[in-house]
Short mmCIF file of C-alpha atoms (C1' of nucleotides) in Angstrom, two decimals:
data_model
loop_
_atom_site.label_atom_id
_atom_site.label_comp_id
_atom_site.label_asym_id
_atom_site.label_seq_id
_atom_site.Cartn_x
_atom_site.Cartn_y
_atom_site.Cartn_z
CA MET A 515 -45.70 -4.08 19.62
CA THR A 516 -44.27 -7.11 18.09
CA GLY A 517 -42.19 -7.91 21.19
CA ALA A 518 -38.40 -7.43 21.58
CA SER A 519 -36.77 -9.32 18.70
CA ASP A 520 -33.20 -8.19 19.34
CA SER A 521 -31.92 -4.63 19.29
CA LYS A 522 -33.01 -1.01 19.30
CA PRO A 523 -34.74 0.24 16.05
CA ARG A 524 -38.46 0.05 16.36
CA THR A 525 -39.98 2.88 14.34
CA ARG A 526 -39.10 3.59 10.66
CA ILE A 527 -37.30 6.88 11.48
CA GLN A 528 -35.21 5.10 14.18
CA GLN A 529 -34.43 2.29 11.72
CA LYS A 530 -33.32 4.96 9.09
CA ASN A 531 -31.25 6.89 11.57
CA SER A 532 -29.51 3.90 13.01
CA GLU A 533 -28.60 3.00 9.48
CA THR A 534 -27.25 6.37 8.74
CA ILE A 535 -25.14 6.30 11.90
CA LEU A 536 -23.77 2.85 11.31
CA GLU A 537 -22.91 3.81 7.66
CA ALA A 538 -21.06 6.83 8.98
CA ALA A 539 -19.39 4.80 11.78
CA LEU A 540 -18.28 2.22 9.17
CA ASP A 541 -16.55 5.09 7.30
CA VAL A 542 -14.73 6.27 10.29
CA PHE A 543 -13.82 3.14 12.16
CA SER A 544 -12.65 1.41 9.04
CA THR A 545 -10.20 4.16 8.40
CA TYR A 546 -8.84 5.16 11.91
CA GLY A 547 -9.58 1.97 14.04
CA PHE A 548 -11.71 2.03 17.22
CA ARG A 549 -9.50 4.33 19.19
CA GLY A 550 -8.61 6.62 16.37
CA ALA A 551 -12.13 7.23 15.43
CA THR A 552 -14.04 10.14 17.08
CA LEU A 553 -17.69 10.69 17.60
CA ASP A 554 -17.21 14.17 16.16
CA GLN A 555 -16.22 12.65 12.85
CA ILE A 556 -19.00 10.13 12.70
CA ALA A 557 -21.53 12.75 13.58
CA GLU A 558 -20.26 14.89 10.75
CA VAL A 559 -20.34 12.10 8.16
CA ALA A 560 -23.82 11.22 9.46
CA GLY A 561 -25.01 14.74 9.37
CA LEU A 562 -26.35 14.41 12.73
CA SER A 563 -25.42 15.95 16.19
CA LYS A 564 -23.06 14.04 18.46
CA PRO A 565 -25.81 13.83 21.23
CA ASN A 566 -28.15 12.52 18.66
CA LEU A 567 -25.78 9.64 17.88
CA LEU A 568 -25.78 8.69 21.56
CA TYR A 569 -29.48 8.69 21.45
CA TYR A 570 -29.47 5.69 19.24
CA PHE A 571 -26.58 3.95 20.55
CA PRO A 572 -25.52 3.99 24.23
CA SER A 573 -21.80 4.42 23.46
CA LYS A 574 -19.06 4.56 20.94
CA GLU A 575 -18.27 1.10 21.91
CA ALA A 576 -21.79 0.03 21.15
CA MET A 577 -21.64 1.45 17.56
CA HIS A 578 -18.46 -0.52 16.90
CA GLN A 579 -20.00 -3.77 18.35
CA ALA A 580 -22.96 -3.48 16.15
CA LEU A 581 -20.70 -3.14 13.10
CA LEU A 582 -18.56 -6.04 14.10
CA THR A 583 -21.62 -8.35 14.50
CA ARG A 584 -23.13 -7.76 11.31
CA LEU A 585 -19.65 -7.93 9.53
CA LEU A 586 -18.91 -11.42 10.78
CA ALA A 587 -21.87 -12.86 9.10
CA THR A 588 -21.30 -11.15 5.77
CA TRP A 589 -17.61 -12.35 6.09
CA LEU A 590 -18.17 -15.98 6.78
CA ASP A 591 -21.18 -16.66 4.60
CA PRO A 592 -19.18 -17.35 1.48
CA LEU A 593 -16.94 -19.79 3.33
CA ARG A 594 -20.13 -21.44 4.83
CA ASP A 595 -21.38 -21.86 1.26
CA LEU A 596 -18.41 -24.10 0.25
CA ASP A 597 -20.32 -27.19 -0.64
CA PRO A 598 -18.67 -30.55 0.15
CA LYS A 599 -20.70 -32.21 -2.61
CA GLY A 600 -19.68 -29.90 -5.26
CA ASP A 601 -16.85 -29.92 -7.61
CA PRO A 602 -13.67 -29.07 -5.73
CA LEU A 603 -12.13 -26.67 -8.14
CA ASP A 604 -15.52 -24.84 -8.91
CA GLU A 605 -16.26 -24.56 -5.26
CA ILE A 606 -12.76 -23.21 -4.38
CA LEU A 607 -12.71 -20.81 -7.41
CA GLY A 608 -16.29 -19.70 -6.66
CA TYR A 609 -15.16 -18.90 -3.05
CA VAL A 610 -12.35 -16.94 -4.40
CA LYS A 611 -14.45 -14.99 -6.73
CA ARG A 612 -17.02 -14.14 -4.03
CA LYS A 613 -14.29 -12.91 -1.80
CA VAL A 614 -12.90 -10.73 -4.48
CA GLU A 615 -16.32 -9.33 -5.01
CA LEU A 616 -16.67 -8.69 -1.26
CA SER A 617 -13.38 -6.76 -1.28
CA ARG A 618 -14.54 -4.77 -4.16
CA ASP A 619 -18.10 -4.07 -3.04
CA PHE A 620 -17.39 -3.78 0.78
CA PRO A 621 -13.95 -2.55 1.19
CA ARG A 622 -14.70 -0.67 4.43
CA GLU A 623 -15.99 -3.77 6.01
CA SER A 624 -12.76 -5.42 4.98
CA ARG A 625 -10.66 -2.70 6.51
CA LEU A 626 -12.82 -2.68 9.60
CA PHE A 627 -12.01 -6.39 10.11
CA ALA A 628 -8.36 -5.83 9.29
CA ASN A 629 -8.03 -3.03 11.82
CA GLU A 630 -9.63 -5.15 14.45
CA ILE A 631 -7.30 -8.09 13.83
CA LEU A 632 -4.18 -5.87 13.46
CA GLN A 633 -4.96 -4.60 17.11
CA GLY A 634 -5.04 -8.08 18.38
CA ALA A 635 -8.77 -8.66 17.82
CA PRO A 636 -9.70 -7.19 21.32
CA ARG A 637 -13.40 -7.05 20.45
CA MET A 638 -13.58 -10.08 18.26
CA ARG A 639 -11.48 -12.79 20.18
CA ASP A 640 -14.41 -14.89 21.06
CA ALA A 641 -15.93 -14.93 17.46
CA ILE A 642 -12.44 -15.85 16.11
CA GLU A 643 -11.61 -18.54 18.55
CA GLY A 644 -15.26 -19.74 18.34
CA GLU A 645 -17.48 -19.35 15.27
CA LEU A 646 -14.74 -18.45 12.83
CA LYS A 647 -12.41 -21.32 13.98
CA THR A 648 -15.10 -23.81 13.91
CA LEU A 649 -16.05 -23.00 10.37
CA VAL A 650 -12.58 -23.15 9.17
CA ASP A 651 -11.87 -26.35 10.78
CA GLU A 652 -14.98 -27.85 9.26
CA LYS A 653 -14.06 -26.54 5.91
CA ALA A 654 -10.46 -27.66 6.23
CA LYS A 655 -11.74 -31.28 6.71
CA VAL A 656 -13.60 -30.90 3.31
CA LEU A 657 -10.46 -29.54 1.44
CA GLN A 658 -8.52 -32.41 3.10
CA GLY A 659 -10.97 -34.96 1.78
CA TRP A 660 -10.73 -33.61 -1.71
CA MET A 661 -6.86 -33.78 -1.33
CA ASP A 662 -7.06 -37.30 -0.15
CA GLN A 663 -9.08 -38.34 -3.10
CA GLY A 664 -6.54 -36.72 -5.35
CA ARG A 665 -9.15 -34.06 -6.81
CA ILE A 666 -7.00 -31.14 -5.87
CA ALA A 667 -3.27 -30.66 -5.01
CA ARG A 668 -2.15 -31.64 -1.59
CA LEU A 669 -1.59 -28.61 0.47
CA PRO A 670 -2.03 -27.60 4.19
CA PRO A 671 -5.84 -26.83 4.14
CA VAL A 672 -5.91 -24.08 6.73
CA HIS A 673 -3.04 -22.33 5.05
CA LEU A 674 -4.82 -22.64 1.74
CA VAL A 675 -7.75 -20.74 3.45
CA PHE A 676 -5.34 -18.15 4.78
CA SER A 677 -3.99 -17.64 1.24
CA ILE A 678 -7.52 -16.99 -0.03
CA TRP A 679 -8.17 -14.46 2.62
CA ALA A 680 -4.87 -12.81 2.34
CA LEU A 681 -4.80 -12.48 -1.57
CA THR A 682 -8.40 -11.40 -1.88
CA GLN A 683 -8.53 -9.12 1.13
CA HIS A 684 -5.29 -7.36 0.18
CA TYR A 685 -6.98 -5.57 -2.70
CA ALA A 686 -9.36 -3.91 -0.22
CA ASP A 687 -7.13 -3.46 2.67
CA PHE A 688 -4.10 -2.17 0.79
CA ASP A 689 -6.22 -0.39 -1.84
CA ALA A 690 -4.05 2.84 -1.43
CA GLN A 691 -1.12 0.97 -2.25
CA THR A 692 -2.17 -1.13 -5.10
CA ARG A 693 -3.65 1.90 -6.92
CA ALA A 694 -0.54 3.87 -6.45
CA VAL A 695 1.61 1.14 -7.73
CA LEU A 696 -0.68 0.20 -10.59
CA GLY A 697 -1.16 3.83 -11.66
CA ALA A 698 -4.16 5.19 -13.41
CA GLY A 699 -6.01 3.21 -16.07
CA HIS A 700 -6.13 0.14 -14.08
CA ASP A 701 -9.04 -1.57 -12.38
CA PRO A 702 -7.48 -3.48 -9.55
CA PHE A 703 -10.44 -5.65 -8.55
CA ALA A 704 -11.05 -6.63 -12.15
CA GLU A 705 -7.54 -7.59 -12.69
CA ALA A 706 -7.43 -9.38 -9.25
CA GLY A 707 -10.49 -11.53 -10.28
CA ASP A 708 -8.81 -12.81 -13.45
CA TYR A 709 -5.33 -13.08 -11.88
CA LEU A 710 -6.46 -14.96 -8.64
CA ASP A 711 -8.57 -17.37 -10.80
CA THR A 712 -5.50 -18.15 -12.77
CA LEU A 713 -3.39 -18.50 -9.71
CA PHE A 714 -5.65 -20.96 -7.80
CA ARG A 715 -6.14 -22.92 -11.03
CA LYS A 716 -2.40 -23.50 -11.16
CA LEU A 717 -2.03 -24.10 -7.47
CA LEU A 718 -4.79 -26.59 -7.15
CA ALA A 719 -4.01 -28.69 -10.22
CA PRO A 720 -3.30 -32.11 -8.72
CA MET B 119 31.47 17.91 16.41
CA THR B 120 31.37 16.13 13.16
CA GLY B 121 28.72 18.35 11.71
CA ALA B 122 25.15 17.86 11.25
CA SER B 123 24.70 14.60 9.55
CA ASP B 124 20.90 14.34 9.65
CA SER B 125 18.89 14.19 12.77
CA LYS B 126 19.00 14.50 16.62
CA PRO B 127 20.82 11.94 18.48
CA ARG B 128 24.34 13.21 19.16
CA THR B 129 25.59 12.05 22.58
CA ARG B 130 25.46 8.38 23.51
CA ILE B 131 22.80 8.79 26.05
CA GLN B 132 20.65 10.61 23.56
CA GLN B 133 21.30 7.91 20.93
CA LYS B 134 20.19 5.36 23.55
CA ASN B 135 17.11 7.21 24.76
CA SER B 136 16.02 7.96 21.14
CA GLU B 137 16.28 4.21 20.49
CA THR B 138 14.24 3.36 23.64
CA ILE B 139 11.52 5.86 22.68
CA LEU B 140 11.14 4.60 19.10
CA GLU B 141 11.06 1.13 20.34
CA ALA B 142 8.24 2.06 22.53
CA ALA B 143 6.52 4.05 19.78
CA LEU B 144 6.86 1.13 17.49
CA ASP B 145 4.94 -1.04 19.95
CA VAL B 146 2.09 1.44 20.50
CA PHE B 147 1.72 2.92 16.90
CA SER B 148 1.71 -0.59 15.30
CA THR B 149 -1.06 -1.66 17.43
CA TYR B 150 -3.34 1.34 17.57
CA GLY B 151 -2.34 3.43 14.61
CA PHE B 152 -1.24 6.99 14.65
CA ARG B 153 -4.41 8.60 16.17
CA GLY B 154 -5.17 5.63 18.43
CA ALA B 155 -1.82 5.80 20.03
CA THR B 156 -1.16 8.11 22.96
CA LEU B 157 2.01 9.64 24.31
CA ASP B 158 1.11 8.32 27.80
CA GLN B 159 1.13 4.79 26.51
CA ILE B 160 4.49 5.25 24.60
CA ALA B 161 6.10 6.88 27.79
CA GLU B 162 4.81 3.92 30.02
CA VAL B 163 6.21 1.51 27.65
CA ALA B 164 9.52 3.46 27.30
CA GLY B 165 9.83 3.80 31.02
CA LEU B 166 10.29 7.62 30.78
CA SER B 167 8.11 10.70 31.52
CA LYS B 168 6.00 12.21 28.82
CA PRO B 169 7.85 15.49 28.76
CA ASN B 170 11.22 13.54 28.28
CA LEU B 171 9.59 12.03 25.22
CA LEU B 172 9.04 15.37 23.82
CA TYR B 173 12.48 16.45 24.73
CA TYR B 174 13.90 13.96 22.33
CA PHE B 175 11.19 14.30 19.60
CA PRO B 176 9.40 17.67 18.97
CA SER B 177 6.06 16.01 18.59
CA LYS B 178 4.04 12.71 18.28
CA GLU B 179 4.08 13.27 14.62
CA ALA B 180 7.83 13.36 14.49
CA MET B 181 8.08 10.03 16.24
CA HIS B 182 5.78 8.41 13.85
CA GLN B 183 7.59 10.00 10.84
CA ALA B 184 11.07 8.62 12.31
CA LEU B 185 9.58 5.23 12.38
CA LEU B 186 8.12 5.23 8.90
CA THR B 187 11.37 6.60 7.44
CA ARG B 188 13.39 3.63 8.82
CA LEU B 189 10.64 1.21 8.00
CA LEU B 190 10.59 1.94 4.35
CA ALA B 191 14.15 1.07 3.71
CA THR B 192 13.97 -2.32 5.81
CA TRP B 193 10.85 -3.11 3.77
CA LEU B 194 12.23 -2.40 0.34
CA ASP B 195 15.67 -3.80 0.60
CA PRO B 196 14.74 -7.49 -0.02
CA LEU B 197 12.89 -6.62 -3.21
CA ARG B 198 15.95 -4.35 -4.20
CA ASP B 199 18.13 -7.48 -3.88
CA LEU B 200 16.12 -9.24 -6.60
CA ASP B 201 18.85 -10.01 -8.98
CA PRO B 202 18.11 -9.85 -12.78
CA LYS B 203 21.11 -11.95 -13.49
CA GLY B 204 20.17 -14.62 -11.04
CA ASP B 205 18.22 -17.70 -11.52
CA PRO B 206 14.49 -16.63 -11.77
CA LEU B 207 13.16 -19.22 -9.26
CA ASP B 208 15.90 -18.89 -6.81
CA GLU B 209 15.51 -15.15 -6.78
CA ILE B 210 11.77 -15.13 -6.31
CA LEU B 211 11.81 -17.91 -3.74
CA GLY B 212 14.68 -16.08 -1.98
CA TYR B 213 12.59 -12.88 -1.90
CA VAL B 214 9.57 -14.75 -0.47
CA LYS B 215 11.71 -16.49 2.14
CA ARG B 216 13.28 -13.04 3.28
CA LYS B 217 9.70 -11.57 3.43
CA VAL B 218 8.60 -14.40 5.67
CA GLU B 219 11.51 -13.78 7.77
CA LEU B 220 10.74 -10.16 7.98
CA SER B 221 7.25 -10.81 9.09
CA ARG B 222 8.43 -13.27 11.78
CA ASP B 223 11.25 -11.07 12.95
CA PHE B 224 9.65 -7.56 12.65
CA PRO B 225 5.90 -8.04 12.96
CA ARG B 226 5.45 -4.70 14.53
CA GLU B 227 7.00 -3.02 11.53
CA SER B 228 4.72 -4.92 9.27
CA ARG B 229 1.72 -3.79 11.25
CA LEU B 230 2.88 -0.21 11.45
CA PHE B 231 2.98 -0.35 7.69
CA ALA B 232 -0.33 -2.03 7.40
CA ASN B 233 -2.04 0.50 9.70
CA GLU B 234 -0.62 3.35 7.56
CA ILE B 235 -1.83 1.84 4.34
CA LEU B 236 -5.19 1.01 5.70
CA GLN B 237 -5.67 4.56 6.62
CA GLY B 238 -5.03 5.56 3.16
CA ALA B 239 -1.27 6.10 3.45
CA PRO B 240 -1.62 9.86 4.55
CA ARG B 241 1.96 10.11 5.78
CA MET B 242 3.55 7.83 3.18
CA ARG B 243 1.91 8.72 0.09
CA ASP B 244 4.89 10.43 -1.47
CA ALA B 245 7.11 7.33 -0.76
CA ILE B 246 4.53 4.95 -2.22
CA GLU B 247 4.03 6.74 -5.30
CA GLY B 248 7.79 7.46 -5.63
CA GLU B 249 10.33 5.08 -4.22
CA LEU B 250 8.19 2.29 -3.84
CA LYS B 251 6.35 2.42 -7.30
CA THR B 252 9.60 2.95 -8.94
CA LEU B 253 11.18 -0.07 -7.53
CA VAL B 254 8.19 -2.30 -8.27
CA ASP B 255 8.09 -1.00 -11.83
CA GLU B 256 11.67 -1.81 -12.31
CA LYS B 257 11.47 -5.35 -10.89
CA ALA B 258 8.18 -5.82 -12.76
CA LYS B 259 10.37 -5.46 -15.80
CA VAL B 260 12.79 -8.07 -14.65
CA LEU B 261 9.81 -10.47 -14.01
CA GLN B 262 8.37 -9.82 -17.32
CA GLY B 263 11.72 -10.54 -18.94
CA TRP B 264 11.93 -13.91 -17.44
CA MET B 265 8.48 -14.64 -18.45
CA ASP B 266 9.26 -13.61 -21.94
CA GLN B 267 12.09 -16.05 -21.95
CA GLY B 268 9.81 -18.76 -20.70
CA ARG B 269 11.89 -19.25 -17.58
CA ILE B 270 8.94 -18.69 -15.19
CA ALA B 271 5.18 -18.89 -15.92
CA ARG B 272 3.49 -15.89 -17.40
CA LEU B 273 1.61 -13.82 -14.91
CA PRO B 274 0.92 -10.14 -14.34
CA PRO B 275 4.20 -9.15 -12.88
CA VAL B 276 2.87 -6.46 -10.50
CA HIS B 277 0.07 -8.60 -9.19
CA LEU B 278 2.71 -11.32 -8.59
CA VAL B 279 4.59 -8.90 -6.40
CA PHE B 280 1.27 -8.06 -4.64
CA SER B 281 0.70 -11.65 -3.98
CA ILE B 282 4.07 -12.00 -2.32
CA TRP B 283 3.41 -9.05 -0.09
CA ALA B 284 -0.17 -10.23 0.70
CA LEU B 285 0.89 -13.81 1.56
CA THR B 286 3.96 -13.07 3.57
CA GLN B 287 2.73 -9.92 5.49
CA HIS B 288 -0.60 -11.64 6.28
CA TYR B 289 1.20 -13.89 8.91
CA ALA B 290 2.37 -10.70 10.69
CA ASP B 291 -0.65 -8.61 10.22
CA PHE B 292 -3.28 -11.19 11.09
CA ASP B 293 -1.19 -13.02 13.52
CA ALA B 294 -4.08 -12.92 16.24
CA GLN B 295 -6.25 -14.66 13.61
CA THR B 296 -3.85 -17.14 12.18
CA ARG B 297 -2.86 -18.25 15.81
CA ALA B 298 -6.43 -18.49 16.90
CA VAL B 299 -7.42 -20.55 14.03
CA LEU B 300 -4.41 -22.80 13.86
CA GLY B 301 -4.64 -23.30 17.63
CA ALA B 302 -1.82 -24.16 19.97
CA GLY B 303 1.03 -26.45 18.86
CA HIS B 304 1.70 -24.62 15.60
CA ASP B 305 4.56 -22.35 14.55
CA PRO B 306 2.66 -20.11 11.91
CA PHE B 307 5.93 -18.62 10.49
CA ALA B 308 7.70 -21.96 10.24
CA GLU B 309 4.69 -23.39 8.53
CA ALA B 310 4.27 -20.51 6.22
CA GLY B 311 7.90 -20.57 5.06
CA ASP B 312 7.37 -24.14 3.79
CA TYR B 313 3.95 -23.61 2.37
CA LEU B 314 4.73 -20.54 0.56
CA ASP B 315 7.87 -22.09 -0.90
CA THR B 316 5.64 -24.84 -2.33
CA LEU B 317 2.93 -22.44 -3.44
CA PHE B 318 5.38 -20.29 -5.52
CA ARG B 319 7.08 -23.20 -7.03
CA LYS B 320 3.87 -24.55 -8.33
CA LEU B 321 2.68 -21.08 -9.32
CA LEU B 322 5.98 -20.15 -11.15
CA ALA B 323 6.42 -23.42 -13.06
CA PRO B 324 6.34 -22.56 -16.70
"C1'" DG C 313 18.49 15.68 30.87
"C1'" DT C 314 14.56 14.82 33.65
"C1'" DC C 315 10.80 15.85 36.34
"C1'" DT C 316 6.29 18.17 38.32
"C1'" DA C 317 2.88 21.18 37.22
"C1'" DT C 318 0.06 23.16 34.08
"C1'" DA C 319 -2.04 25.33 29.98
"C1'" DT C 320 -4.91 24.26 26.18
"C1'" DC C 321 -7.63 21.51 23.25
"C1'" DT C 322 -10.31 17.30 22.22
"C1'" DT C 323 -13.03 13.56 23.45
"C1'" DG C 324 -16.98 10.58 25.24
"C1'" DA C 325 -20.98 11.24 27.50
"C1'" DT C 326 -24.92 13.87 30.00
"C1'" DA C 327 -28.40 17.49 31.17
"C1'" DG C 328 -32.16 19.68 30.05
"C1'" DA C 329 -34.65 23.07 26.79
"C1'" DC C 330 -37.51 22.41 22.95
"C1'" DG D 387 -36.25 13.07 18.67
"C1'" DT D 388 -33.26 16.72 18.23
"C1'" DC D 389 -30.59 20.54 19.76
"C1'" DT D 390 -27.32 23.74 22.76
"C1'" DA D 391 -24.75 23.88 26.53
"C1'" DT D 392 -21.59 21.57 29.38
"C1'" DC D 393 -19.09 18.30 32.34
"C1'" DA D 394 -15.02 15.38 33.36
"C1'" DA D 395 -11.44 12.81 31.60
"C1'" DG D 396 -7.80 12.36 28.66
"C1'" DA D 397 -4.93 14.26 25.00
"C1'" DT D 398 -0.59 17.01 23.06
"C1'" DA D 399 2.48 20.09 24.31
"C1'" DT D 400 4.93 23.78 27.13
"C1'" DA D 401 7.05 26.10 31.44
"C1'" DG D 402 10.09 26.02 34.67
"C1'" DA D 403 12.43 23.94 38.85
"C1'" DC D 404 16.12 20.96 39.73
#
DNA sequence: GTCTATATCTTGATAGAC
DNA sequence: GTCTATCAAGATATAGAC
């Protein structure tokens, strides 16, 4: 009707089933990685038959690709929001905060990404060398500018970004470990939010 | 001859082949995770036939278990070395340095560990809730003592340990990403060593 | 100790009835 | 659109010759 915008789902039921499938696929891919995941598992989680999955997506590969595509936008948006005109400390601490929230609210997405990079990023290489690198380079210049103005401590900007990623995503990716070590009665993400705010305040003080 | 000490390898050729197999298994498991890895791949990397692999290890599971067991010791030793009687800053920076070196020299081990935790630590749960947690609790007390004495900044000790893990292991686990973003002409691990030394100096200053 | 051959099960994907 | 049945390839593991 409205012409081909981009992908498959046209009717409402198709839209809904595609969503159900991707949701289930996210569960399984994020835990077992691409090769470790099976269509049987995804079908079971989705509550649909295996052939039905393949009615909506042409292949296992296509499901994975669909997830990665939507993931990248979600993942990079907070960094994209880093405003060169804002207050340096506010901007960076805001970015850290949003990344902690992402880890808390979308841990499966974080693990899907981690799985992909761990395996050498075979299905995301282009995005990482292109879109992601471009954005990091751009924001690294912003950080460098702030450092040159003496508004935040002088640190290698790209490694500073790596630190934010490593520290925030750790709580999603290594959730099994952090919970086991902290023991019951802890809210890892709440504690992480406070702790990382403190950490970056100290680190960035000129 | 000498009685059963612990595991399989007795003769020299057995010792050597077991090593070759574990080396190959580490390659494959660390990249694809347990379920994503196949004996065919491991056999090819090892340069041995598939049945020959299973002559030395009773199952795929057993190979993985053998790797995890030896991994845990390597992984915890540097933390175990943290000396309560030493200078706080030296001890912590020394630990960070050793962890960076581990990431540089044993990235596959780091990724094997990451894969296992990402999947919810199904084959390491006991070790994490036991040995690892015990050690962290013990060292957290040491850190807390130093903080109470005003010798380093007051921070949640367990989260401080998480930070060290996250920041150092990131360079091994996300190697594909860091190299892509940094571009050619960079030595990620050398830069990480300097950067993290600076970072923790600032963070721990009382 | 090592290999070829193979048993057995699982997996991604398709055919075709409904 | 959804299901049952099924195929062909790939998976772990074993049998048995050498």
